[in-house]
Amino acid sequence: MLRPAAGAARLRLDSTSVPDSNRATGEQTPTAGSYREVVEPERLVWAWQSSEPLPEESVVTITLTDLAENKTRMHFTQVGFTWGVFEYGIANTRAGFSEEIDKLAKYLANI
């Protein structure tokens, strides 16, 4: 299993584009970046950059909080969008992370 370390691990994701929050086109958007901070078991921070129409780098922080009864709260923050692509970026980010969280929940339910 890959253990990410700040500055030592690169990441690459190819995600399906979500124009207007609709996966109808099925286009792939390559995204690459690097981990900036790994604090087990509390926080994971990475910077990433995709191709057009979101060419700027953004930084994602996931903070984990241990709750009672074997539950964990995941708080996501993403910064770095410019106003010109803000609406598009928010729609894509929300849809993409929601899909991945659903996949994670299904995976965790089966282990």
Backbone as JSON Lines, residues from 0, in Angstrom:
{"i":0,"aa":"M","n":[0.84,-1.17,0.0],"ca":[0.0,0.0,0.0],"c":[0.89,1.24,0.0]}
{"i":1,"aa":"L","n":[0.57,2.21,-0.84],"ca":[1.3,3.47,-0.91],"c":[1.01,4.3,0.32]}
{"i":2,"aa":"R","n":[2.05,4.8,0.96],"ca":[1.89,5.67,2.12],"c":[2.33,7.06,1.69]}
{"i":3,"aa":"P","n":[1.39,7.99,1.48],"ca":[1.76,9.33,1.04],"c":[2.58,10.06,2.1]}
{"i":4,"aa":"A","n":[3.55,10.83,1.65],"ca":[4.34,11.67,2.54],"c":[4.46,13.04,1.89]}
{"i":5,"aa":"A","n":[4.44,14.08,2.7],"ca":[4.49,15.44,2.17],"c":[5.71,15.62,1.28]}
{"i":6,"aa":"G","n":[5.48,16.08,0.05],"ca":[6.55,16.33,-0.89],"c":[7.15,15.11,-1.53]}
{"i":7,"aa":"A","n":[6.87,13.92,-1.03],"ca":[7.51,12.71,-1.52],"c":[6.65,11.92,-2.49]}
{"i":8,"aa":"A","n":[5.37,12.14,-2.47],"ca":[4.47,11.35,-3.32],"c":[3.7,12.27,-4.25]}
{"i":9,"aa":"R","n":[3.6,11.86,-5.49],"ca":[2.8,12.58,-6.48],"c":[1.48,11.84,-6.65]}
{"i":10,"aa":"L","n":[0.46,12.58,-7.06],"ca":[-0.81,11.92,-7.32],"c":[-1.29,12.3,-8.7]}
{"i":11,"aa":"R","n":[-2.03,11.4,-9.31],"ca":[-2.64,11.66,-10.61],"c":[-4.02,11.06,-10.61]}
{"i":12,"aa":"L","n":[-4.98,11.86,-11.04],"ca":[-6.36,11.42,-11.13],"c":[-6.88,11.74,-12.51]}
{"i":13,"aa":"D","n":[-7.63,10.85,-13.08],"ca":[-8.35,11.12,-14.32],"c":[-9.81,11.01,-13.99]}
{"i":14,"aa":"S","n":[-10.49,12.15,-13.93],"ca":[-11.88,12.15,-13.52],"c":[-12.79,12.49,-14.7]}
{"i":15,"aa":"T","n":[-14.01,12.04,-14.61],"ca":[-15.0,12.35,-15.63],"c":[-15.5,13.77,-15.41]}
{"i":16,"aa":"S","n":[-15.53,14.55,-16.47],"ca":[-15.95,15.95,-16.34],"c":[-17.43,16.03,-15.99]}
{"i":17,"aa":"V","n":[-17.78,17.13,-15.35],"ca":[-19.15,17.31,-14.9],"c":[-19.65,18.68,-15.36]}
{"i":18,"aa":"P","n":[-19.78,18.92,-16.66],"ca":[-20.29,20.22,-17.08],"c":[-21.71,20.41,-16.59]}
{"i":19,"aa":"D","n":[-21.95,21.53,-15.95],"ca":[-23.27,21.82,-15.39],"c":[-23.77,20.69,-14.51]}
{"i":20,"aa":"S","n":[-22.86,20.06,-13.78],"ca":[-23.19,18.96,-12.87],"c":[-23.89,17.8,-13.58]}
{"i":21,"aa":"N","n":[-23.5,17.54,-14.82],"ca":[-24.11,16.46,-15.59],"c":[-23.01,15.65,-16.26]}
{"i":22,"aa":"R","n":[-22.97,14.37,-16.01],"ca":[-21.91,13.53,-16.57],"c":[-22.21,13.05,-17.99]}
{"i":23,"aa":"A","n":[-23.04,13.76,-18.7],"ca":[-23.48,13.31,-20.02],"c":[-22.33,13.19,-21.02]}
{"i":24,"aa":"T","n":[-21.33,14.07,-20.95],"ca":[-20.28,14.04,-21.96],"c":[-19.29,12.91,-21.74]}
{"i":25,"aa":"G","n":[-19.05,12.53,-20.49],"ca":[-18.1,11.46,-20.2],"c":[-16.66,11.8,-20.5]}
{"i":26,"aa":"E","n":[-16.34,13.08,-20.71],"ca":[-14.97,13.48,-21.0],"c":[-14.08,13.28,-19.77]}
{"i":27,"aa":"Q","n":[-12.83,12.93,-20.02],"ca":[-11.87,12.76,-18.93],"c":[-11.08,14.05,-18.72]}
{"i":28,"aa":"T","n":[-10.86,14.4,-17.46],"ca":[-10.07,15.57,-17.1],"c":[-8.86,15.1,-16.31]}
{"i":29,"aa":"P","n":[-7.66,15.1,-16.91],"ca":[-6.48,14.68,-16.15],"c":[-6.12,15.72,-15.09]}
{"i":30,"aa":"T","n":[-5.77,15.25,-13.91],"ca":[-5.41,16.11,-12.79],"c":[-4.18,15.52,-12.12]}
{"i":31,"aa":"A","n":[-3.22,16.36,-11.77],"ca":[-2.0,15.89,-11.11],"c":[-1.63,16.84,-9.99]}
{"i":32,"aa":"G","n":[-0.9,16.33,-9.0],"ca":[-0.49,17.18,-7.9],"c":[0.46,16.46,-6.97]}
{"i":33,"aa":"S","n":[0.63,17.04,-5.78],"ca":[1.52,16.42,-4.79],"c":[0.97,16.66,-3.39]}
{"i":34,"aa":"Y","n":[1.3,15.74,-2.51],"ca":[0.89,15.86,-1.12],"c":[1.72,16.94,-0.44]}
{"i":35,"aa":"R","n":[1.08,17.8,0.33],"ca":[1.78,18.86,1.05],"c":[1.91,18.56,2.54]}
{"i":36,"aa":"E","n":[0.94,17.85,3.07],"ca":[0.95,17.57,4.5],"c":[0.22,16.27,4.76]}
{"i":37,"aa":"V","n":[0.84,15.4,5.55],"ca":[0.22,14.15,5.95],"c":[0.4,14.05,7.46]}
{"i":38,"aa":"V","n":[-0.7,14.17,8.2],"ca":[-0.66,14.07,9.65],"c":[-1.62,12.96,10.05]}
{"i":39,"aa":"E","n":[-1.07,11.76,10.27],"ca":[-1.91,10.61,10.64],"c":[-2.36,10.74,12.08]}
{"i":40,"aa":"P","n":[-3.56,10.47,12.4],"ca":[-4.72,10.18,11.56],"c":[-5.63,11.4,11.42]}
{"i":41,"aa":"E","n":[-5.05,12.61,11.38],"ca":[-5.85,13.83,11.48],"c":[-6.11,14.58,10.18]}
{"i":42,"aa":"R","n":[-5.09,14.65,9.3],"ca":[-5.22,15.58,8.18],"c":[-4.41,15.11,6.98]}
{"i":43,"aa":"L","n":[-4.97,15.39,5.79],"ca":[-4.29,15.14,4.52],"c":[-4.47,16.38,3.66]}
{"i":44,"aa":"V","n":[-3.36,16.93,3.18],"ca":[-3.41,18.14,2.35],"c":[-2.66,17.86,1.06]}
{"i":45,"aa":"W","n":[-3.28,18.21,-0.06],"ca":[-2.58,18.08,-1.33],"c":[-2.93,19.25,-2.24]}
{"i":46,"aa":"A","n":[-2.0,19.55,-3.13],"ca":[-2.22,20.57,-4.16],"c":[-2.37,19.83,-5.47]}
{"i":47,"aa":"W","n":[-3.29,20.29,-6.3],"ca":[-3.45,19.67,-7.6],"c":[-3.86,20.69,-8.63]}
{"i":48,"aa":"Q","n":[-3.69,20.28,-9.87],"ca":[-3.97,21.17,-10.98],"c":[-4.53,20.33,-12.12]}
{"i":49,"aa":"S","n":[-5.59,20.81,-12.73],"ca":[-6.17,20.08,-13.86],"c":[-5.94,20.86,-15.14]}
{"i":50,"aa":"S","n":[-6.35,20.27,-16.23],"ca":[-6.26,20.95,-17.51],"c":[-7.43,21.92,-17.63]}
{"i":51,"aa":"E","n":[-7.55,22.55,-18.76],"ca":[-8.65,23.49,-18.99],"c":[-9.98,22.86,-18.64]}
{"i":52,"aa":"P","n":[-10.97,23.58,-18.18],"ca":[-11.01,25.02,-18.0],"c":[-10.55,25.48,-16.62]}
{"i":53,"aa":"L","n":[-9.93,24.62,-15.83],"ca":[-9.47,24.99,-14.48],"c":[-7.96,24.84,-14.4]}
{"i":54,"aa":"P","n":[-7.2,25.71,-15.07],"ca":[-5.76,25.5,-15.14],"c":[-4.99,25.86,-13.88]}
{"i":55,"aa":"E","n":[-5.59,26.58,-12.95],"ca":[-4.84,26.99,-11.76],"c":[-4.77,25.87,-10.73]}
{"i":56,"aa":"E","n":[-3.79,25.97,-9.86],"ca":[-3.62,24.98,-8.79],"c":[-4.6,25.29,-7.67]}
{"i":57,"aa":"S","n":[-5.15,24.24,-7.08],"ca":[-5.97,24.41,-5.88],"c":[-5.43,23.47,-4.81]}
{"i":58,"aa":"V","n":[-5.74,23.79,-3.57],"ca":[-5.26,23.01,-2.44],"c":[-6.46,22.4,-1.72]}
{"i":59,"aa":"V","n":[-6.41,21.1,-1.5],"ca":[-7.48,20.37,-0.83],"c":[-6.98,19.93,0.54]}
{"i":60,"aa":"T","n":[-7.79,20.17,1.56],"ca":[-7.49,19.71,2.91],"c":[-8.63,18.84,3.39]}
{"i":61,"aa":"I","n":[-8.31,17.65,3.85],"ca":[-9.3,16.78,4.48],"c":[-8.88,16.63,5.93]}
{"i":62,"aa":"T","n":[-9.78,17.05,6.83],"ca":[-9.54,16.93,8.26],"c":[-10.44,15.83,8.8]}
{"i":63,"aa":"L","n":[-9.86,14.91,9.55],"ca":[-10.6,13.77,10.11],"c":[-10.77,13.98,11.61]}
{"i":64,"aa":"T","n":[-12.0,13.8,12.08],"ca":[-12.3,13.91,13.51],"c":[-12.93,12.62,13.98]}
{"i":65,"aa":"D","n":[-12.34,12.0,14.98],"ca":[-12.86,10.75,15.54],"c":[-14.12,11.05,16.34]}
{"i":66,"aa":"L","n":[-15.19,10.34,16.02],"ca":[-16.46,10.47,16.73],"c":[-16.74,9.18,17.49]}
{"i":67,"aa":"A","n":[-17.73,9.21,18.33],"ca":[-18.11,8.0,19.08],"c":[-18.63,6.93,18.14]}
{"i":68,"aa":"E","n":[-18.65,5.7,18.62],"ca":[-19.25,4.56,17.91],"c":[-18.59,4.26,16.57]}
{"i":69,"aa":"N","n":[-17.27,4.28,16.51],"ca":[-16.53,3.93,15.3],"c":[-16.9,4.77,14.09]}
{"i":70,"aa":"K","n":[-17.1,6.05,14.28],"ca":[-17.43,6.96,13.19],"c":[-16.36,8.04,13.1]}
{"i":71,"aa":"T","n":[-16.18,8.55,11.88],"ca":[-15.21,9.62,11.64],"c":[-15.87,10.69,10.79]}
{"i":72,"aa":"R","n":[-15.69,11.93,11.19],"ca":[-16.17,13.06,10.39],"c":[-15.05,13.46,9.44]}
{"i":73,"aa":"M","n":[-15.39,13.65,8.16],"ca":[-14.44,14.11,7.15],"c":[-14.87,15.51,6.73]}
{"i":74,"aa":"H","n":[-13.99,16.49,6.94],"ca":[-14.28,17.87,6.55],"c":[-13.37,18.24,5.39]}
{"i":75,"aa":"F","n":[-13.96,18.59,4.25],"ca":[-13.22,18.93,3.04],"c":[-13.18,20.43,2.85]}
{"i":76,"aa":"T","n":[-12.0,20.95,2.5],"ca":[-11.84,22.35,2.14],"c":[-10.99,22.39,0.87]}
{"i":77,"aa":"Q","n":[-11.41,23.21,-0.09],"ca":[-10.61,23.38,-1.3],"c":[-10.52,24.87,-1.6]}
{"i":78,"aa":"V","n":[-9.31,25.37,-1.77],"ca":[-9.09,26.78,-2.07],"c":[-8.22,26.9,-3.31]}
{"i":79,"aa":"G","n":[-8.35,28.05,-3.99],"ca":[-7.5,28.31,-5.14],"c":[-8.22,28.57,-6.44]}
{"i":80,"aa":"F","n":[-9.55,28.57,-6.42],"ca":[-10.29,28.88,-7.64],"c":[-10.3,30.38,-7.89]}
{"i":81,"aa":"T","n":[-10.18,30.79,-9.14],"ca":[-10.35,32.2,-9.48],"c":[-11.82,32.44,-9.81]}
{"i":82,"aa":"W","n":[-12.24,33.7,-9.75],"ca":[-13.66,33.99,-9.97],"c":[-14.14,33.57,-11.36]}
{"i":83,"aa":"G","n":[-13.27,33.62,-12.37],"ca":[-13.69,33.26,-13.71],"c":[-14.13,31.82,-13.85]}
{"i":84,"aa":"V","n":[-13.62,30.95,-13.01],"ca":[-13.97,29.53,-13.11],"c":[-14.61,29.03,-11.81]}
{"i":85,"aa":"F","n":[-14.94,29.95,-10.92],"ca":[-15.44,29.57,-9.6],"c":[-16.68,28.7,-9.67]}
{"i":86,"aa":"E","n":[-17.71,29.14,-10.4],"ca":[-18.96,28.38,-10.48],"c":[-18.73,26.99,-11.06]}
{"i":87,"aa":"Y","n":[-17.96,26.92,-12.14],"ca":[-17.66,25.64,-12.78],"c":[-16.89,24.74,-11.82]}
{"i":88,"aa":"G","n":[-15.9,25.33,-11.15],"ca":[-15.06,24.56,-10.24],"c":[-15.83,24.01,-9.06]}
{"i":89,"aa":"I","n":[-16.72,24.8,-8.5],"ca":[-17.52,24.35,-7.36],"c":[-18.42,23.19,-7.77]}
{"i":90,"aa":"A","n":[-19.09,23.31,-8.9],"ca":[-19.98,22.24,-9.36],"c":[-19.21,20.95,-9.58]}
{"i":91,"aa":"N","n":[-18.06,21.04,-10.23],"ca":[-17.26,19.84,-10.5],"c":[-16.69,19.24,-9.23]}
{"i":92,"aa":"T","n":[-16.21,20.1,-8.35],"ca":[-15.62,19.61,-7.11],"c":[-16.66,18.92,-6.24]}
{"i":93,"aa":"R","n":[-17.8,19.55,-6.09],"ca":[-18.87,18.96,-5.26],"c":[-19.3,17.61,-5.83]}
{"i":94,"aa":"A","n":[-19.52,17.54,-7.13],"ca":[-19.95,16.29,-7.74],"c":[-18.87,15.22,-7.64]}
{"i":95,"aa":"G","n":[-17.62,15.61,-7.9],"ca":[-16.53,14.64,-7.86],"c":[-16.28,14.08,-6.47]}
{"i":96,"aa":"F","n":[-16.2,14.97,-5.47],"ca":[-15.98,14.49,-4.11],"c":[-17.17,13.7,-3.6]}
{"i":97,"aa":"S","n":[-18.38,14.09,-3.95],"ca":[-19.57,13.34,-3.51],"c":[-19.52,11.92,-4.04]}
{"i":98,"aa":"E","n":[-19.14,11.77,-5.3],"ca":[-19.05,10.43,-5.89],"c":[-17.98,9.6,-5.19]}
{"i":99,"aa":"E","n":[-16.84,10.2,-4.91],"ca":[-15.75,9.46,-4.26],"c":[-16.1,9.11,-2.82]}
{"i":100,"aa":"I","n":[-16.8,9.98,-2.11],"ca":[-17.23,9.68,-0.74],"c":[-18.22,8.52,-0.75]}
{"i":101,"aa":"D","n":[-19.12,8.49,-1.73],"ca":[-20.05,7.37,-1.85],"c":[-19.29,6.05,-2.06]}
{"i":102,"aa":"K","n":[-18.27,6.08,-2.92],"ca":[-17.45,4.88,-3.16],"c":[-16.73,4.45,-1.88]}
{"i":103,"aa":"L","n":[-16.2,5.42,-1.14],"ca":[-15.51,5.11,0.11],"c":[-16.47,4.48,1.12]}
{"i":104,"aa":"A","n":[-17.68,5.02,1.22],"ca":[-18.68,4.46,2.15],"c":[-19.01,3.02,1.8]}
{"i":105,"aa":"K","n":[-19.17,2.72,0.51],"ca":[-19.44,1.34,0.09],"c":[-18.27,0.43,0.41]}
{"i":106,"aa":"Y","n":[-17.06,0.91,0.18],"ca":[-15.88,0.12,0.48],"c":[-15.8,-0.19,1.98]}
{"i":107,"aa":"L","n":[-15.96,0.84,2.81],"ca":[-15.86,0.66,4.26],"c":[-16.95,-0.23,4.81]}
{"i":108,"aa":"A","n":[-18.12,-0.23,4.18],"ca":[-19.21,-1.09,4.63],"c":[-18.91,-2.57,4.42]}
{"i":109,"aa":"N","n":[-17.97,-2.85,3.53],"ca":[-17.65,-4.24,3.2],"c":[-16.34,-4.75,3.8]}
{"i":110,"aa":"I","n":[-15.72,-3.99,4.68],"ca":[-14.48,-4.49,5.28],"c":[-14.7,-4.87,6.73]}
